[in-house]
Amino acid sequence: MTKAFDFPGGIHPPARKAAATRAPITPAALPRRVVLPLGQHRGQPAEPCVAVGERVATGTVVARAQGLISADVHASITGEVIAIETHPVAHPGGLEETCIVIEGNGIEDDWAWMPPLDWRTSDAATLKARLAASGVVGLGGAGFPTQVKARVRERHAIDTLIINAAECEPYISADDMTLREHAAEVLEGARLMAHLSGAGRIVIGIEDDKPEAATALNTAIAAAGAESLEITLKRFPARYPSGGEKQLIKRLLDREVPSRGLPADVGVLCHNPGTLRAALQAVRDGRPLISRIVTLTGEALARPGNVEARLGTPMGELLAAAGLDERRLARLVMGGPMMGMELARLDLPLVKSSNCLIAATLEELPPPPAEQPCIRCGACEEACPAGLLPQQLYWFAKSREHDKAELFNLFDCIECGACSFVCPSHIPLVDYYRAAKGEIRARAFEAHKAEHARHRFEFRQARLEREAAEKEARRQARAQANKRPRPAAAAPTRRQEQPVSSQASPATPDADLKSLRIAQAAAKAAVRKAEKVLARVSQAGGGQGQGNGQSDGELADLEVQLATARENLAAVEARLAAARGAAHEAPSPDTDQERSS
């Protein structure tokens, strides 16, 4: 048994999971219309690849990933694309986003499956391509593309894969029910991801308030006894926020993820149970991510529970099917009450990161009391699971001393809300931290604008150079293809001229090839470095419980830098191919000298 360690702080908010775990997971009714946002993941929104009026089957790709950190979007019902337009989406600021609207008849459900694969016999490139084509992202709420995590081996040495089954937020029970009913699939999905990441063992972290899920996992582990990979189930007392990646790693492995670092920095990869099951279904069954298990709960619902619903389904339809009493509905929250976001309307579409919808009454989640002055009691410091000084950060954030707040590791705050929960003065501490982070990001974004413009100019120049190099390579290829045999009468004259030329610059072709090979290696290294930086920054902002340490503008800038590096590599490779062709066609100086003699 793995030795238990611990993280500092934490709280015990009242558990509210029982109401939604009384019944098994049920499939939600097939919706007649779905609204599919193109940005259901971290990174660049996907690009539509269908037209209005086009008929699609369930699972058809309707939008393709753009850039390194992105994911495909698939049709979640069979029907006709009736619009590609902006639509309100789940966002705390009530923003709109480009969406694809598909209308069906609520009955027909034809599927566009991909060919099934055996992950044990398929090569890694095939498996990664399948994960990319299936649109799987982290279903725990972060929305980080799973195919990017599958490539972590290219940048880090991973020894342990953790199944994050803690699910410490009150109300949420989607992972709990997934493990109760699909524990074997979750374990096989974990083996698949361990196979890709190179992890030598799997550790499952689960809180002790999920005994049924733990029993199902033990049964699945016993059934897979013949498997060579070591699997350990670790149960620990429920305490929020045990589900934070850094906190869970500390608790299970006693490893400290460095400030602003990633779990991969300490050899660990974390995955949510729902994500692992979706990854397995994508590979084993050829099923793209078109649905997810979501918890519907709250005292405004007559029939709370967990349902498997198609993505893009209006939340109001799901809640109505669960017996929503709109007269009692006071707050609609997506996610948990600690870290979730409050939504202002019911017609928003279900997305890949929607793990829970709470339809709460006024008595259940009352508005917070009025903020009072800080009394310096220190309770927030005792509750902070990241070992920060929340009170000090509060003063810095309130006085907009952002440099000092950063010095006190503001961006290590996972915004779990534990400090606000215990504050006797009812200070919304997390709101202050979020505001400070937002201002810091905005300031950094302004500073990066000029840099971004320079990167865009460099990208344009690189693209022009690549196009010119490819054009020259094609011209040389045509010239060599059209080359005619030399007239016999002219041969002696050329044989007399060629030694003179070779004596003038005997080493030029070899020198050109050598310099181009060096340039190619440097360009490849630049591409790898740009990919690594982009993946690291995106993952740092998308990890569970992580604050968005980087803005979308910075991600876009890194995408431009990566595109520039790729253009440079393509240009060098085009010049290298042309030089090789010319060297192959050019007569060897030694041979000519022999002929002359």
XYZ file of C-alpha atoms in Angstrom, residues 167-388:
222
model
C -13.806 14.538 -6.942
C -13.676 16.664 -3.823
C -16.188 19.367 -4.822
C -19.586 19.106 -3.085
C -22.432 18.096 -5.417
C -20.331 16.658 -8.284
C -20.651 12.886 -8.658
C -20.036 12.258 -12.363
C -16.668 10.551 -11.744
C -18.056 8.599 -8.794
C -20.869 7.143 -10.926
C -18.521 6.539 -13.873
C -16.277 4.440 -11.646
C -19.179 2.549 -10.099
C -20.483 1.478 -13.519
C -17.438 1.571 -15.801
C -14.417 0.910 -13.568
C -12.926 -1.685 -15.947
C -13.075 0.743 -18.898
C -11.457 3.494 -16.828
C -8.610 1.162 -15.875
C -8.085 0.057 -19.470
C -8.075 3.695 -20.549
C -5.422 4.337 -17.886
C -3.304 1.491 -19.259
C -3.649 3.001 -22.728
C -2.438 6.423 -21.542
C 0.319 4.852 -19.412
C 1.434 2.953 -22.512
C 1.668 6.209 -24.476
C 3.302 8.245 -21.715
C 5.776 5.577 -20.633
C 4.457 5.421 -17.048
C 5.465 2.256 -15.221
C 2.659 2.263 -12.677
C -0.851 3.550 -12.077
C -1.984 5.059 -8.767
C -5.657 5.776 -8.126
C -6.453 8.497 -5.613
C -9.991 8.416 -4.234
C -11.653 9.954 -1.176
C -13.255 7.648 1.377
C -16.754 9.027 0.743
C -17.016 6.890 -2.420
C -17.050 3.323 -1.076
C -19.047 1.918 -4.012
C -16.574 3.314 -6.538
C -13.641 1.955 -4.511
C -15.260 -1.491 -4.432
C -15.798 -1.423 -8.185
C -12.177 -0.415 -8.715
C -10.893 -3.203 -6.471
C -12.990 -5.695 -8.443
C -11.642 -4.381 -11.744
C -8.054 -4.451 -10.453
C -8.486 -8.048 -9.300
C -9.993 -9.048 -12.644
C -6.990 -7.576 -14.427
C -4.508 -9.377 -12.197
C -2.640 -10.855 -15.139
C -1.698 -7.401 -16.416
C 1.946 -6.547 -15.828
C 1.418 -2.888 -14.947
C 1.324 -2.152 -11.215
C -1.989 -0.575 -10.116
C -2.488 0.797 -6.596
C -5.727 2.110 -5.124
C -5.196 4.712 -2.432
C -8.122 5.856 -0.288
C -7.833 8.862 1.987
C -10.194 10.962 4.144
C -12.363 13.420 2.247
C -11.033 16.953 2.406
C -11.397 19.744 -0.094
C -9.454 20.356 -2.397
C -7.842 16.918 -2.586
C -8.719 16.830 -6.304
C -6.242 19.601 -7.151
C -3.398 18.040 -9.119
C -0.626 19.421 -6.925
C -2.456 18.476 -3.739
C -3.229 14.972 -4.996
C 0.367 14.351 -6.084
C 1.603 15.496 -2.696
C -0.907 13.272 -0.934
C -0.211 10.162 -2.983
C 3.486 10.420 -3.812
C 4.912 13.100 -1.472
C 6.240 15.011 -4.481
C 6.154 18.796 -4.674
C 5.225 20.289 -8.032
C 7.387 23.424 -8.338
C 5.921 26.920 -8.414
C 4.320 27.514 -11.832
C 5.399 23.991 -12.713
C 3.520 20.989 -14.075
C 2.947 17.471 -12.724
C 5.142 16.250 -15.575
C 8.044 18.142 -13.989
C 7.999 15.560 -11.186
C 7.339 12.588 -13.481
C 3.571 12.418 -13.039
C 0.623 12.532 -15.427
C -2.900 13.035 -14.026
C -6.118 12.046 -15.762
C -9.778 12.248 -14.871
C -11.770 8.941 -14.961
C -14.207 10.257 -17.565
C -11.329 11.317 -19.805
C -9.720 7.884 -19.616
C -12.993 6.180 -20.559
C -13.506 8.590 -23.467
C -9.940 7.952 -24.694
C -10.507 4.201 -24.593
C -13.803 4.488 -26.468
C -12.122 6.618 -29.119
C -9.423 4.002 -29.702
C -11.225 0.722 -29.029
C -14.614 1.611 -30.507
C -13.807 4.465 -32.892
C -16.285 6.648 -31.024
C -15.529 10.395 -31.067
C -16.406 12.552 -28.068
C -20.020 13.533 -28.721
C -21.479 13.063 -25.235
C -20.459 13.151 -21.598
C -21.766 12.180 -18.165
C -23.032 15.212 -16.274
C -24.411 15.558 -12.744
C -27.811 17.294 -12.532
C -28.462 18.296 -8.958
C -29.795 21.008 -6.660
C -32.943 21.414 -4.622
C -34.795 23.016 -7.536
C -34.775 19.609 -9.280
C -37.334 16.925 -8.516
C -35.201 14.100 -9.974
C -31.465 14.803 -9.500
C -29.047 12.267 -10.944
C -26.343 11.628 -13.503
C -27.150 11.448 -17.206
C -25.102 10.834 -20.326
C -26.064 13.759 -22.550
C -25.130 14.794 -26.078
C -22.832 17.807 -26.303
C -24.608 20.943 -27.409
C -27.874 20.030 -25.702
C -29.480 23.129 -24.160
C -28.998 22.966 -20.390
C -32.616 23.957 -19.881
C -33.778 20.755 -21.628
C -31.631 18.576 -19.379
C -32.807 20.344 -16.240
C -36.442 20.233 -17.355
C -36.167 16.466 -17.833
C -34.840 16.286 -14.264
C -37.940 18.076 -12.968
C -36.759 21.684 -12.746
C -39.025 24.020 -10.786
C -38.129 27.393 -12.278
C -40.009 29.226 -9.530
C -37.569 27.862 -6.948
C -34.459 28.261 -9.087
C -32.260 31.022 -7.611
C -28.801 30.184 -8.982
C -27.594 27.994 -11.843
C -23.980 26.908 -11.393
C -21.843 24.916 -13.840
C -19.213 22.886 -11.961
C -19.021 22.784 -8.191
C -20.139 25.493 -5.769
C -16.497 26.192 -4.810
C -14.818 26.598 -8.208
C -17.714 26.558 -10.668
C -19.208 29.474 -12.570
C -22.655 30.957 -12.164
C -24.708 31.118 -15.370
C -27.355 33.665 -16.211
C -29.583 31.722 -18.630
C -30.909 28.226 -19.283
C -30.495 27.999 -23.058
C -26.708 27.656 -22.935
C -25.309 24.505 -24.568
C -23.714 21.630 -22.692
C -19.969 21.525 -23.488
C -17.140 19.071 -22.915
C -16.173 20.681 -19.588
C -19.718 20.663 -18.148
C -19.324 18.050 -15.422
C -22.138 19.341 -13.193
C -25.177 21.622 -13.309
C -26.507 22.823 -9.952
C -30.032 24.247 -9.930
C -29.968 25.721 -6.440
C -32.706 27.358 -4.434
C -32.222 30.568 -2.457
C -32.082 28.635 0.831
C -29.579 26.170 -0.578
C -27.007 28.643 -1.943
C -27.905 32.040 -0.468
C -26.096 35.188 -1.601
C -22.885 35.844 0.366
C -23.127 38.244 3.323
C -21.766 41.754 3.001
C -17.976 42.057 3.124
C -16.517 43.242 6.442
C -13.010 44.549 7.271
C -10.267 41.966 7.689
C -9.603 41.166 11.359
C -6.264 39.426 10.634
C -7.398 36.176 12.244
C -5.177 34.023 10.018
C -7.890 31.463 9.246
C -7.325 31.855 5.502
C -3.656 30.966 5.872
C -4.510 27.802 7.790
C -6.988 26.770 5.085
C -4.817 27.486 2.036
C -3.844 24.144 0.404
C -1.079 25.789 -1.620
C 0.810 27.066 1.421
C 0.352 30.724 0.453
